[in-house]
mmCIF file of C-alpha atoms in Angstrom:
data_model
loop_
_atom_site.group_PDB
_atom_site.id
_atom_site.type_symbol
_atom_site.label_atom_id
_atom_site.label_comp_id
_atom_site.label_asym_id
_atom_site.label_seq_id
_atom_site.Cartn_x
_atom_site.Cartn_y
_atom_site.Cartn_z
ATOM 1 C CA MET A 1 108.263 88.852 93.891
ATOM 2 C CA ALA A 2 109.183 92.791 95.185
ATOM 3 C CA GLY A 3 112.307 91.262 96.914
ATOM 4 C CA ARG A 4 115.325 93.630 96.576
ATOM 5 C CA ARG A 5 115.148 96.489 94.732
ATOM 6 C CA PHE A 6 117.975 98.430 92.423
ATOM 7 C CA LEU A 7 118.244 102.135 91.730
ATOM 8 C CA ASP A 8 119.436 103.378 88.248
ATOM 9 C CA THR A 9 122.004 106.415 87.584
ATOM 10 C CA ASN A 10 118.730 108.315 86.844
ATOM 11 C CA VAL A 11 116.873 107.549 90.264
ATOM 12 C CA LEU A 12 120.442 109.003 91.608
ATOM 13 C CA VAL A 13 121.183 112.293 89.627
ATOM 14 C CA TYR A 14 117.201 113.105 90.537
ATOM 15 C CA ALA A 15 117.683 112.534 93.871
ATOM 16 C CA TYR A 16 120.607 114.882 94.447
ATOM 17 C CA SER A 17 120.041 117.748 91.716
ATOM 18 C CA SER A 18 117.563 119.813 92.058
ATOM 19 C CA THR A 19 115.784 120.606 87.918
ATOM 20 C CA GLU A 20 112.707 118.742 88.852
ATOM 21 C CA PRO A 21 111.428 119.243 92.349
ATOM 22 C CA ASP A 22 108.848 116.527 92.105
ATOM 23 C CA LYS A 23 111.090 113.290 90.747
ATOM 24 C CA ARG A 24 114.150 114.700 93.890
ATOM 25 C CA ASP A 25 110.721 114.098 96.122
ATOM 26 C CA VAL A 26 110.574 110.430 95.115
ATOM 27 C CA ALA A 27 113.879 109.539 95.026
ATOM 28 C CA VAL A 28 114.657 111.164 97.709
ATOM 29 C CA ALA A 29 112.679 108.834 99.883
ATOM 30 C CA LEU A 30 113.853 106.300 97.575
ATOM 31 C CA LEU A 31 116.839 105.579 98.888
ATOM 32 C CA GLY A 32 116.294 105.596 102.490
ATOM 33 C CA GLN A 33 115.056 102.699 101.168
ATOM 34 C CA GLU A 34 116.228 99.408 101.935
ATOM 35 C CA VAL A 35 117.554 99.550 98.272
ATOM 36 C CA VAL A 36 120.894 97.949 96.121
ATOM 37 C CA THR A 37 122.986 99.448 92.997
ATOM 38 C CA SER A 38 126.073 99.197 91.058
ATOM 39 C CA SER A 39 129.354 100.492 91.162
ATOM 40 C CA GLN A 40 128.792 101.722 86.973
ATOM 41 C CA VAL A 41 125.968 103.332 88.375
ATOM 42 C CA LEU A 42 128.017 104.729 90.984
ATOM 43 C CA GLY A 43 130.340 105.872 88.412
ATOM 44 C CA GLU A 44 128.017 107.188 86.006
ATOM 45 C CA PHE A 45 126.570 109.412 89.105
ATOM 46 C CA VAL A 46 129.809 110.835 89.144
ATOM 47 C CA TRP A 47 129.947 111.501 85.449
ATOM 48 C CA VAL A 48 126.812 113.372 85.148
ATOM 49 C CA MET A 49 127.051 115.291 88.169
ATOM 50 C CA HIS A 50 130.547 116.646 87.568
ATOM 51 C CA ARG A 51 129.855 116.853 83.918
ATOM 52 C CA LYS A 52 126.282 118.522 84.041
ATOM 53 C CA PHE A 53 126.378 120.069 87.490
ATOM 54 C CA GLY A 54 129.318 120.893 88.296
ATOM 55 C CA VAL A 55 129.688 119.518 91.418
ATOM 56 C CA PRO A 56 133.056 118.992 92.867
ATOM 57 C CA ASN A 57 135.174 115.736 93.194
ATOM 58 C CA ASP A 58 136.379 116.128 96.428
ATOM 59 C CA VAL A 59 131.618 116.387 97.091
ATOM 60 C CA LEU A 60 131.466 113.341 95.262
ATOM 61 C CA SER A 61 133.854 111.435 97.193
ATOM 62 C CA ASP A 62 131.493 112.114 100.593
ATOM 63 C CA ILE A 63 128.294 111.400 98.374
ATOM 64 C CA VAL A 64 129.623 108.501 97.433
ATOM 65 C CA VAL A 65 131.126 106.674 100.712
ATOM 66 C CA GLY A 66 127.787 108.036 101.859
ATOM 67 C CA MET A 67 125.514 105.639 99.501
ATOM 68 C CA GLY A 68 128.323 102.973 100.791
ATOM 69 C CA GLU A 69 127.056 103.307 104.695
ATOM 70 C CA VAL A 70 123.257 103.388 103.499
ATOM 71 C CA PHE A 71 122.548 101.399 100.664
ATOM 72 C CA GLU A 72 124.042 98.001 99.296
ATOM 73 C CA ILE A 73 126.752 98.099 96.422
ATOM 74 C CA VAL A 74 127.957 95.430 93.950
ATOM 75 C CA GLU A 75 130.620 95.320 91.944
ATOM 76 C CA VAL A 76 130.534 94.567 88.197
ATOM 77 C CA GLY A 77 132.168 91.658 87.500
ATOM 78 C CA THR A 78 132.833 89.689 84.779
ATOM 79 C CA ALA A 79 129.812 87.833 84.989
ATOM 80 C CA ALA A 80 127.787 90.850 84.920
ATOM 81 C CA VAL A 81 129.410 91.115 82.062
ATOM 82 C CA ARG A 82 128.378 88.140 80.365
ATOM 83 C CA LYS A 83 125.297 87.861 81.579
ATOM 84 C CA ALA A 84 124.583 91.833 79.704
ATOM 85 C CA LEU A 85 125.571 89.584 76.897
ATOM 86 C CA ARG A 86 123.966 87.743 76.637
ATOM 87 C CA LEU A 87 120.487 90.251 77.626
ATOM 88 C CA CYS A 88 122.022 92.440 74.898
ATOM 89 C CA SER A 89 121.529 90.126 72.262
ATOM 90 C CA ASP A 90 118.265 88.100 73.497
ATOM 91 C CA HIS A 91 116.528 91.054 74.239
ATOM 92 C CA GLY A 92 118.294 93.804 72.527
ATOM 93 C CA LEU A 93 119.446 96.462 74.650
ATOM 94 C CA PRO A 94 122.315 99.089 74.689
ATOM 95 C CA TYR A 95 125.341 97.257 76.189
ATOM 96 C CA TRP A 96 125.437 99.693 79.209
ATOM 97 C CA ASP A 97 121.529 98.580 80.389
ATOM 98 C CA GLY A 98 122.424 95.003 79.979
ATOM 99 C CA VAL A 99 124.931 95.417 81.993
ATOM 100 C CA VAL A 100 122.432 97.839 84.355
ATOM 101 C CA ALA A 101 119.661 94.913 84.820
ATOM 102 C CA ALA A 102 122.368 92.673 84.787
ATOM 103 C CA SER A 103 123.921 93.517 87.832
ATOM 104 C CA ALA A 104 120.496 94.002 89.360
ATOM 105 C CA LEU A 105 119.558 89.985 88.560
ATOM 106 C CA LEU A 106 122.734 89.203 90.044
ATOM 107 C CA ALA A 107 122.034 90.954 92.831
ATOM 108 C CA GLY A 108 118.767 89.026 93.440
ATOM 109 C CA CYS A 109 116.162 92.125 92.562
ATOM 110 C CA GLY A 110 112.777 92.294 91.979
ATOM 111 C CA GLU A 111 112.237 95.420 91.002
ATOM 112 C CA LEU A 112 115.221 97.914 88.921
ATOM 113 C CA LEU A 113 113.999 101.298 89.445
ATOM 114 C CA THR A 114 114.713 103.460 85.812
ATOM 115 C CA GLU A 115 113.121 106.217 84.107
ATOM 116 C CA ASP A 116 115.338 104.846 81.021
ATOM 117 C CA PHE A 117 113.603 101.290 80.327
ATOM 118 C CA GLN A 118 109.668 100.760 79.461
ATOM 119 C CA ASN A 119 107.941 100.379 82.690
ATOM 120 C CA GLY A 120 106.419 97.287 83.600
ATOM 121 C CA ARG A 121 109.287 94.436 81.297
ATOM 122 C CA LEU A 122 110.769 91.664 82.820
ATOM 123 C CA PHE A 123 113.341 89.957 82.664
ATOM 124 C CA GLU A 124 114.313 86.688 83.359
ATOM 125 C CA ASP A 125 110.854 86.373 84.888
ATOM 126 C CA ARG A 126 111.666 87.779 88.274
ATOM 127 C CA LEU A 127 113.391 91.373 87.459
ATOM 128 C CA ARG A 128 110.160 94.131 86.779
ATOM 129 C CA ILE A 129 111.334 97.215 85.752
ATOM 130 C CA ILE A 130 109.822 100.208 87.985
ATOM 131 C CA ASN A 131 109.650 104.281 86.482
ATOM 132 C CA PRO A 132 109.390 105.022 89.985
ATOM 133 C CA PHE A 133 108.225 108.699 88.500
ATOM 134 C CA ALA A 134 105.151 107.683 86.194
ATOM 135 C CA GLY A 135 101.865 109.243 87.484
#
């Protein structure tokens, strides 16, 4: 079921910060694999890295360009918003988490790598939540 893997914001943040070295090592290793993320996740990443860690916008721009060269970035459009709203209604997700899950489903991913959802949770019988930082 695994197939394509979708990265959530927290994985990207750990990869580019030094606050938790063990999580950073795991996240950096994931960036070297064939992965997918979304324009929403990139936006959240930029906001966190600038606001919390003070990374300048020009540096973030270079990082985002580099990410686009290494892995697939899917755009969040109307289909993702509609699917997110259904996931929120069906599963009680907060809206932005619903958009992440919807984007992963629409991208054909079998795994959503994040620490923000319940590890092992399954959406639509095809998207499994995996916490890559769980022991």
